[in-house]
Amino acid sequence: MRALRAIVAVLVLALPIRAYDLNDSHFHLTNYVQEGTDIHKFLEIMGDKVGRVALFGIPLQQTWDHDNSGDFAPTYYLQTDAPLYYYSFTDAFIAMAYRSLTKAEQARFDPMITGFNPADMYAADHVRRVLTTFPGVFSGIGEFTIHKEFVSSKVAGKTASLTNPALDRLLDFAGEVGLVVILHSDVDMPFPKPGQEPYQVEQLRDLFLRHPKTTIIWAHCGLGRIVHPVKDQMGIVERLLENPALSHVYIDISWDEVAKYLVSSPETIARVAEGINRHPERFLFGTDEVAPTTQGGYLKVYRMYEPLFAKLTPEASRMVRMGNYERLFDEARRKVRAWEKANVKGQEVSR
Ligand SMILES: [Zn+2]
């Protein structure tokens, strides 16, 4: 019997530890008309490649305005001139999808709250309401958007800005709870005139400086489809990372539109790799895929980055693909659960 137990113990120890290739810090389960991939199907797509995923929908719903596009039903913001509007139900949808999973499956997701208007002073109250309605679910807020080419100007109502106190209130609350923030804000406008001041860089830096207690991931390091690396893009990013007052700010390199710039030539790859190798604890890989249907499609961006990963030190590569995600989101889970314990119970008592 003892011999048998010893054999079993040896076999268990010999089993390979389940090793994934990556965690995905930026993923949209649903699209601009709130449709997407069933979460159980998505687990199959993650397969044995992707360990954990920061999971969100898209806060903006594309209106189908018959006056504008007739019987054509737009599913993307570039397909019509009709406005986008904030669709708060996305948070309930994501929470219910998460709750449909087993405990072990849930452990692979970090759901994020996105269904608020960042130009509304009540945005923080929405986040609080979602946390108290769905305790035990969420790890952060975002991806939400302030400046985004083609998108910001299409959003119904007041235009969001980096200087709006509503955003400060939101980031203060995220810091108080321990929610990770994923913020999309372009580093510049499309097609700037030569010498034009990229005012967004300064406003963004000031915003980050005002919220030292909030963990912020700057999505796509500020790049976009046509907002391309402003001259010295890596310089801007590195100055930010070297500022000790901005140690709470991280960069995600998600989106195929960003990858296309970062791996466009051996020179850019070398420059980006140099920056990441210098600050390996500050960069996160993400796909920014929206409602994928196959593993091949889902991992397209990951494959695009293979030449970049190859230029990183093994340690930096692991941190960007896995370790930084685990560190930031494990801490968020711990803090948010503690906040919920203190605050959701209080709410029950007062009923
Ligand atoms: Zn995104």
CSV table of C-alpha atoms and ligand atoms in Angstrom, one decimal:
chain,number,residue,atom,x,y,z
A,1,MET,CA,0.0,0.0,0.0
A,2,ARG,CA,2.7,2.3,1.0
A,3,ALA,CA,4.6,1.5,-2.2
A,4,LEU,CA,1.5,2.2,-4.2
A,5,ARG,CA,1.1,5.6,-2.5
A,6,ALA,CA,4.7,6.4,-3.3
A,7,ILE,CA,4.2,5.5,-6.9
A,8,VAL,CA,1.1,7.7,-7.1
A,9,ALA,CA,3.0,10.6,-5.5
A,10,VAL,CA,5.9,10.2,-8.0
A,11,LEU,CA,3.4,10.1,-10.9
A,12,VAL,CA,1.6,13.3,-9.6
A,13,LEU,CA,4.9,15.1,-9.3
A,14,ALA,CA,5.9,14.0,-12.8
A,15,LEU,CA,2.7,15.4,-14.3
A,16,PRO,CA,3.5,18.6,-16.3
A,17,ILE,CA,2.3,21.7,-14.6
A,18,ARG,CA,-0.2,23.3,-16.9
A,19,ALA,CA,1.7,25.9,-18.7
A,20,TYR,CA,-0.1,28.5,-20.9
A,21,ASP,CA,1.7,30.7,-23.4
A,22,LEU,CA,0.1,33.9,-22.5
A,23,ASN,CA,-2.5,35.9,-20.6
A,24,ASP,CA,-4.7,38.4,-22.5
A,25,SER,CA,-5.0,41.8,-20.7
A,26,HIS,CA,-7.4,43.3,-23.3
A,27,PHE,CA,-10.3,41.3,-24.7
A,28,HIS,CA,-13.8,42.2,-25.9
A,29,LEU,CA,-16.4,39.3,-25.7
A,30,THR,CA,-19.0,41.4,-27.6
A,31,ASN,CA,-19.0,43.9,-30.4
A,32,TYR,CA,-20.4,47.4,-31.1
A,33,VAL,CA,-23.9,45.9,-31.3
A,34,GLN,CA,-23.5,43.9,-28.1
A,35,GLU,CA,-23.2,40.5,-29.9
A,36,GLY,CA,-20.4,38.1,-29.5
A,37,THR,CA,-18.9,34.8,-28.6
A,38,ASP,CA,-20.6,32.5,-26.1
A,39,ILE,CA,-18.2,32.4,-23.1
A,40,HIS,CA,-18.1,28.6,-23.1
A,41,LYS,CA,-17.1,28.6,-26.7
A,42,PHE,CA,-14.5,31.2,-25.9
A,43,LEU,CA,-13.0,28.9,-23.3
A,44,GLU,CA,-12.5,26.4,-26.0
A,45,ILE,CA,-10.9,29.1,-28.2
A,46,MET,CA,-8.5,30.0,-25.3
A,47,GLY,CA,-7.7,26.2,-25.1
A,48,ASP,CA,-4.3,25.4,-23.6
A,49,LYS,CA,-2.7,28.6,-25.0
A,50,VAL,CA,-4.3,31.4,-23.0
A,51,GLY,CA,-4.4,31.2,-19.2
A,52,ARG,CA,-6.3,34.2,-18.1
A,53,VAL,CA,-8.2,37.0,-19.8
A,54,ALA,CA,-9.3,40.5,-18.8
A,55,LEU,CA,-12.9,40.2,-20.0
A,56,PHE,CA,-15.2,43.0,-21.2
A,57,GLY,CA,-17.8,44.0,-23.7
A,58,ILE,CA,-17.9,47.3,-25.4
A,59,PRO,CA,-19.6,50.2,-23.6
A,60,LEU,CA,-20.6,51.9,-26.8
A,61,GLN,CA,-23.6,50.7,-28.8
A,62,GLN,CA,-23.8,51.7,-32.5
A,63,THR,CA,-27.3,53.1,-33.3
A,64,TRP,CA,-29.0,51.6,-36.3
A,65,ASP,CA,-30.6,54.7,-37.7
A,66,HIS,CA,-32.8,53.8,-40.6
A,67,ASP,CA,-32.8,57.4,-41.8
A,68,ASN,CA,-29.0,57.0,-42.2
A,69,SER,CA,-28.2,53.5,-43.4
A,70,GLY,CA,-31.7,52.2,-44.3
A,71,ASP,CA,-32.0,48.4,-44.1
A,72,PHE,CA,-28.3,48.0,-43.7
A,73,ALA,CA,-27.7,47.1,-40.1
A,74,PRO,CA,-24.3,48.5,-39.1
A,75,THR,CA,-22.2,46.5,-36.7
A,76,TYR,CA,-19.1,48.7,-36.6
A,77,TYR,CA,-18.7,52.4,-36.0
A,78,LEU,CA,-17.2,53.0,-39.4
A,79,GLN,CA,-20.2,51.7,-41.2
A,80,THR,CA,-22.6,54.6,-40.5
A,81,ASP,CA,-22.7,58.2,-39.4
A,82,ALA,CA,-25.3,57.5,-36.7
A,83,PRO,CA,-24.1,58.1,-33.1
A,84,LEU,CA,-22.8,55.7,-30.6
A,85,TYR,CA,-24.3,55.7,-27.1
A,86,TYR,CA,-23.4,54.2,-23.7
A,87,TYR,CA,-25.0,50.8,-23.1
A,88,SER,CA,-24.8,50.1,-19.4
A,89,PHE,CA,-26.5,46.7,-19.7
A,90,THR,CA,-23.1,45.3,-21.0
A,91,ASP,CA,-21.9,45.0,-17.3
A,92,ALA,CA,-24.9,42.8,-16.3
A,93,PHE,CA,-24.4,40.8,-19.5
A,94,ILE,CA,-20.7,40.2,-18.7
A,95,ALA,CA,-21.4,39.4,-15.0
A,96,MET,CA,-24.1,36.9,-16.0
A,97,ALA,CA,-21.7,35.2,-18.5
A,98,TYR,CA,-19.1,35.0,-15.8
A,99,ARG,CA,-21.5,33.5,-13.3
A,100,SER,CA,-22.5,30.8,-15.8
A,101,LEU,CA,-19.0,29.3,-15.4
A,102,THR,CA,-17.7,26.8,-12.9
A,103,LYS,CA,-15.4,28.1,-10.2
A,104,ALA,CA,-12.3,26.7,-12.0
A,105,GLU,CA,-13.4,28.4,-15.3
A,106,GLN,CA,-14.1,31.7,-13.5
A,107,ALA,CA,-10.6,31.7,-12.2
A,108,ARG,CA,-9.4,32.3,-15.7
A,109,PHE,CA,-11.3,35.6,-16.1
A,110,ASP,CA,-11.0,39.1,-14.7
A,111,PRO,CA,-14.3,40.8,-15.7
A,112,MET,CA,-14.2,44.6,-16.2
A,113,ILE,CA,-16.9,47.2,-15.8
A,114,THR,CA,-17.3,49.4,-18.9
A,115,GLY,CA,-20.9,50.6,-19.1
A,116,PHE,CA,-20.5,54.2,-17.9
A,117,ASN,CA,-20.2,57.6,-19.5
A,118,PRO,CA,-16.8,59.0,-18.5
A,119,ALA,CA,-18.1,62.5,-19.0
A,120,ASP,CA,-20.8,62.0,-16.4
A,121,MET,CA,-20.1,62.9,-12.7
A,122,TYR,CA,-22.3,59.9,-11.9
A,123,ALA,CA,-19.9,57.5,-13.7
A,124,ALA,CA,-18.3,56.4,-10.4
A,125,ASP,CA,-21.7,55.7,-8.9
A,126,HIS,CA,-22.5,53.4,-11.7
A,127,VAL,CA,-19.3,51.4,-11.0
A,128,ARG,CA,-20.2,51.3,-7.3
A,129,ARG,CA,-23.7,50.0,-8.2
A,130,VAL,CA,-22.3,47.3,-10.4
A,131,LEU,CA,-19.9,46.1,-7.7
A,132,THR,CA,-22.6,45.9,-5.1
A,133,THR,CA,-25.1,44.2,-7.5
A,134,PHE,CA,-22.5,41.6,-8.7
A,135,PRO,CA,-20.1,41.2,-5.8
A,136,GLY,CA,-17.3,38.6,-6.4
A,137,VAL,CA,-17.1,39.3,-10.1
A,138,PHE,CA,-15.2,42.3,-11.3
A,139,SER,CA,-11.5,43.2,-11.1
A,140,GLY,CA,-11.4,46.6,-12.9
A,141,ILE,CA,-12.9,49.2,-15.1
A,142,GLY,CA,-12.4,49.6,-18.9
A,143,GLU,CA,-11.4,49.5,-21.6
A,144,PHE,CA,-13.1,52.9,-21.7
A,145,THR,CA,-12.2,55.7,-24.1
A,146,ILE,CA,-11.5,59.4,-23.9
A,147,HIS,CA,-9.8,60.4,-27.2
A,148,LYS,CA,-10.2,57.9,-30.0
A,149,GLU,CA,-9.9,58.5,-33.7
A,150,PHE,CA,-13.4,58.2,-35.4
A,151,VAL,CA,-15.1,57.2,-32.2
A,152,SER,CA,-15.0,60.1,-29.7
A,153,SER,CA,-16.8,62.5,-32.0
A,154,LYS,CA,-19.5,60.0,-32.7
A,155,VAL,CA,-20.6,59.5,-29.1
A,156,ALA,CA,-23.9,61.1,-28.3
A,157,GLY,CA,-23.9,63.8,-25.6
A,158,LYS,CA,-21.0,65.7,-24.2
A,159,THR,CA,-17.6,64.8,-25.5
A,160,ALA,CA,-15.3,63.1,-23.0
A,161,SER,CA,-12.1,64.8,-22.0
A,162,LEU,CA,-9.0,64.2,-20.0
A,163,THR,CA,-9.7,67.3,-17.9
A,164,ASN,CA,-13.3,66.5,-17.0
A,165,PRO,CA,-13.7,66.2,-13.1
A,166,ALA,CA,-16.0,63.3,-13.8
A,167,LEU,CA,-12.9,61.3,-14.9
A,168,ASP,CA,-11.1,62.3,-11.8
A,169,ARG,CA,-14.0,61.1,-9.6
A,170,LEU,CA,-14.0,57.8,-11.5
A,171,LEU,CA,-10.2,57.3,-11.2
A,172,ASP,CA,-10.3,58.2,-7.5
A,173,PHE,CA,-13.0,55.7,-6.9
A,174,ALA,CA,-11.1,53.0,-8.8
A,175,GLY,CA,-8.1,53.7,-6.7
A,176,GLU,CA,-10.1,53.5,-3.4
A,177,VAL,CA,-11.5,50.1,-4.4
A,178,GLY,CA,-8.4,48.7,-6.0
A,179,LEU,CA,-9.9,48.3,-9.5
A,180,VAL,CA,-7.4,48.1,-12.4
A,181,VAL,CA,-8.2,50.8,-15.0
A,182,ILE,CA,-7.7,50.2,-18.7
A,183,LEU,CA,-7.9,53.6,-20.4
A,184,HIS,CA,-7.9,54.2,-24.1
A,185,SER,CA,-6.7,57.7,-25.1
A,186,ASP,CA,-4.9,58.4,-28.3
A,187,VAL,CA,-1.5,60.1,-27.9
A,188,ASP,CA,-2.2,62.5,-30.8
A,189,MET,CA,-4.9,63.4,-33.3
A,190,PRO,CA,-5.0,61.9,-36.7
A,191,PHE,CA,-3.0,63.8,-39.3
A,192,PRO,CA,-1.6,66.5,-37.1
A,193,LYS,CA,-0.1,69.6,-38.8
A,194,PRO,CA,3.7,69.7,-38.5
A,195,GLY,CA,4.8,71.2,-35.2
A,196,GLN,CA,1.3,70.9,-33.8
A,197,GLU,CA,1.2,70.5,-30.1
A,198,PRO,CA,0.1,67.0,-29.1
A,199,TYR,CA,-1.9,68.4,-26.2
A,200,GLN,CA,-3.2,64.9,-25.3
A,201,VAL,CA,0.2,63.9,-24.1
A,202,GLU,CA,0.4,66.7,-21.5
A,203,GLN,CA,-3.2,66.3,-20.4
A,204,LEU,CA,-2.8,62.5,-20.1
A,205,ARG,CA,0.4,62.9,-18.0
A,206,ASP,CA,-1.3,65.4,-15.7
A,207,LEU,CA,-4.3,63.0,-15.3
A,208,PHE,CA,-1.9,60.1,-14.4
A,209,LEU,CA,-0.1,62.4,-12.0
A,210,ARG,CA,-3.4,63.3,-10.2
A,211,HIS,CA,-4.1,59.7,-9.5
A,212,PRO,CA,-1.0,58.1,-8.0
A,213,LYS,CA,-3.0,55.5,-6.0
A,214,THR,CA,-4.8,54.1,-9.1
A,215,THR,CA,-3.3,51.3,-11.2
A,216,ILE,CA,-3.8,52.5,-14.8
A,217,ILE,CA,-3.1,50.5,-18.0
A,218,TRP,CA,-2.7,52.9,-21.0
A,219,ALA,CA,-4.2,50.9,-23.8
A,220,HIS,CA,-2.2,50.6,-27.1
A,221,CYS,CA,0.4,53.1,-25.7
A,222,GLY,CA,-1.8,55.7,-27.3
A,223,LEU,CA,-1.6,54.5,-30.9
A,224,GLY,CA,-4.5,53.8,-33.3
A,225,ARG,CA,-5.5,52.9,-36.8
A,226,ILE,CA,-4.1,56.1,-38.2
A,227,VAL,CA,-2.7,57.8,-35.1
A,228,HIS,CA,0.7,56.5,-35.8
A,229,PRO,CA,3.8,56.6,-33.7
A,230,VAL,CA,4.4,60.2,-33.3
A,231,LYS,CA,8.0,60.9,-33.9
A,232,ASP,CA,9.8,59.6,-30.8
A,233,GLN,CA,6.8,57.5,-29.6
A,234,MET,CA,9.1,55.2,-27.7
A,235,GLY,CA,10.7,58.3,-26.2
A,236,ILE,CA,7.4,59.5,-24.9
A,237,VAL,CA,6.6,56.1,-23.4
A,238,GLU,CA,10.0,55.8,-21.8
A,239,ARG,CA,9.9,59.3,-20.3
A,240,LEU,CA,6.6,58.3,-18.8
A,241,LEU,CA,7.9,55.0,-17.4
A,242,GLU,CA,11.1,56.7,-16.0
A,243,ASN,CA,9.1,59.3,-14.0
A,244,PRO,CA,9.0,58.0,-10.5
A,245,ALA,CA,5.7,59.8,-9.9
A,246,LEU,CA,4.1,57.6,-12.6
A,247,SER,CA,5.1,54.2,-11.3
A,248,HIS,CA,1.4,53.2,-11.2
A,249,VAL,CA,1.1,53.5,-15.0
A,250,TYR,CA,1.4,50.5,-17.4
A,251,ILE,CA,1.3,50.1,-21.1
A,252,ASP,CA,-0.6,47.6,-23.2
A,253,ILE,CA,0.6,46.7,-26.7
A,254,SER,CA,-2.7,45.2,-27.8
A,255,TRP,CA,-4.5,45.6,-31.2
A,256,ASP,CA,-3.4,44.5,-34.6
A,257,GLU,CA,-3.4,48.1,-35.7
A,258,VAL,CA,-0.7,48.8,-33.1
A,259,ALA,CA,1.2,45.6,-33.8
A,260,LYS,CA,1.5,46.6,-37.4
A,261,TYR,CA,3.5,49.7,-36.4
A,262,LEU,CA,5.6,48.1,-33.7
A,263,VAL,CA,6.8,45.2,-35.9
A,264,SER,CA,6.9,47.2,-39.2
A,265,SER,CA,10.7,46.9,-39.6
A,266,PRO,CA,13.7,45.3,-37.9
A,267,GLU,CA,14.6,48.8,-36.7
A,268,THR,CA,11.2,49.4,-34.9
A,269,ILE,CA,11.3,45.9,-33.5
A,270,ALA,CA,14.8,46.6,-32.0
A,271,ARG,CA,13.7,50.0,-30.6
A,272,VAL,CA,10.5,48.6,-29.0
A,273,ALA,CA,12.3,45.6,-27.6
A,274,GLU,CA,15.0,47.8,-26.1
A,275,GLY,CA,12.3,49.9,-24.4
A,276,ILE,CA,10.5,46.8,-23.0
A,277,ASN,CA,13.8,45.1,-21.9
A,278,ARG,CA,14.5,48.3,-20.0
A,279,HIS,CA,11.1,48.3,-18.2
A,280,PRO,CA,9.9,44.7,-18.5
A,281,GLU,CA,7.6,45.1,-15.5
A,282,ARG,CA,5.5,47.8,-17.1
A,283,PHE,CA,4.3,46.3,-20.4
A,284,LEU,CA,1.4,43.9,-20.9
A,285,PHE,CA,0.4,41.8,-23.9
A,286,GLY,CA,-3.3,41.9,-25.0
A,287,THR,CA,-5.1,40.9,-28.1
A,288,ASP,CA,-7.9,43.5,-28.3
A,289,GLU,CA,-9.8,41.0,-30.3
A,290,VAL,CA,-13.5,41.4,-30.5
A,291,ALA,CA,-15.8,38.3,-30.4
A,292,PRO,CA,-13.4,35.9,-32.1
A,293,THR,CA,-14.7,32.6,-33.6
A,294,THR,CA,-11.5,30.6,-34.0
A,295,GLN,CA,-8.3,30.2,-32.0
A,296,GLY,CA,-6.3,31.2,-35.1
A,297,GLY,CA,-8.2,34.4,-35.4
A,298,TYR,CA,-8.0,35.1,-31.7
A,299,LEU,CA,-4.2,34.7,-31.6
A,300,LYS,CA,-3.5,36.6,-34.7
A,301,VAL,CA,-2.0,39.6,-32.8
A,302,TYR,CA,0.1,37.2,-30.6
A,303,ARG,CA,1.6,35.7,-33.8
A,304,MET,CA,2.3,39.2,-35.2
A,305,TYR,CA,4.4,39.9,-32.1
A,306,GLU,CA,6.5,36.8,-32.3
A,307,PRO,CA,9.5,38.7,-33.8
A,308,LEU,CA,9.2,41.2,-31.0
A,309,PHE,CA,9.0,38.5,-28.3
A,310,ALA,CA,12.1,36.9,-29.8
A,311,LYS,CA,14.1,40.1,-29.2
A,312,LEU,CA,13.1,40.3,-25.5
A,313,THR,CA,15.1,38.7,-22.7
A,314,PRO,CA,13.4,35.4,-21.6
A,315,GLU,CA,12.4,37.1,-18.3
A,316,ALA,CA,11.0,40.2,-20.1
A,317,SER,CA,9.0,38.0,-22.5
A,318,ARG,CA,7.5,36.1,-19.7
A,319,MET,CA,6.6,39.2,-17.8
A,320,VAL,CA,4.9,40.9,-20.8
A,321,ARG,CA,3.0,37.7,-21.8
A,322,MET,CA,2.1,36.4,-18.3
A,323,GLY,CA,3.7,37.7,-15.2
A,324,ASN,CA,2.6,41.4,-15.2
A,325,TYR,CA,-1.0,40.4,-15.8
A,326,GLU,CA,-0.9,38.0,-12.9
A,327,ARG,CA,0.7,40.5,-10.5
A,328,LEU,CA,-1.7,43.4,-11.4
A,329,PHE,CA,-4.9,41.4,-11.5
A,330,ASP,CA,-4.2,39.2,-8.5
A,331,GLU,CA,-3.7,42.3,-6.5
A,332,ALA,CA,-6.9,43.9,-7.9
A,333,ARG,CA,-8.9,40.7,-7.1
A,334,ARG,CA,-7.7,40.8,-3.5
A,335,LYS,CA,-8.4,44.5,-3.0
A,336,VAL,CA,-11.8,44.5,-4.7
A,337,ARG,CA,-13.0,41.5,-2.8
A,338,ALA,CA,-11.9,43.2,0.4
A,339,TRP,CA,-13.8,46.4,-0.5
A,340,GLU,CA,-16.9,44.4,-1.4
A,341,LYS,CA,-16.6,42.5,2.0
A,342,ALA,CA,-16.6,45.9,3.8
A,343,ASN,CA,-19.1,47.7,1.6
A,344,VAL,CA,-21.7,45.2,0.3
A,345,LYS,CA,-22.3,43.8,3.7
A,346,GLY,CA,-22.8,47.3,5.0
A,347,GLN,CA,-25.4,47.8,2.3
A,348,GLU,CA,-27.3,44.7,3.4
A,349,VAL,CA,-27.4,45.9,7.0
A,350,SER,CA,-28.8,49.2,6.1
A,351,ARG,CA,-31.8,47.6,4.1
B,1,ZN,ZN,-10.1,47.4,-27.1
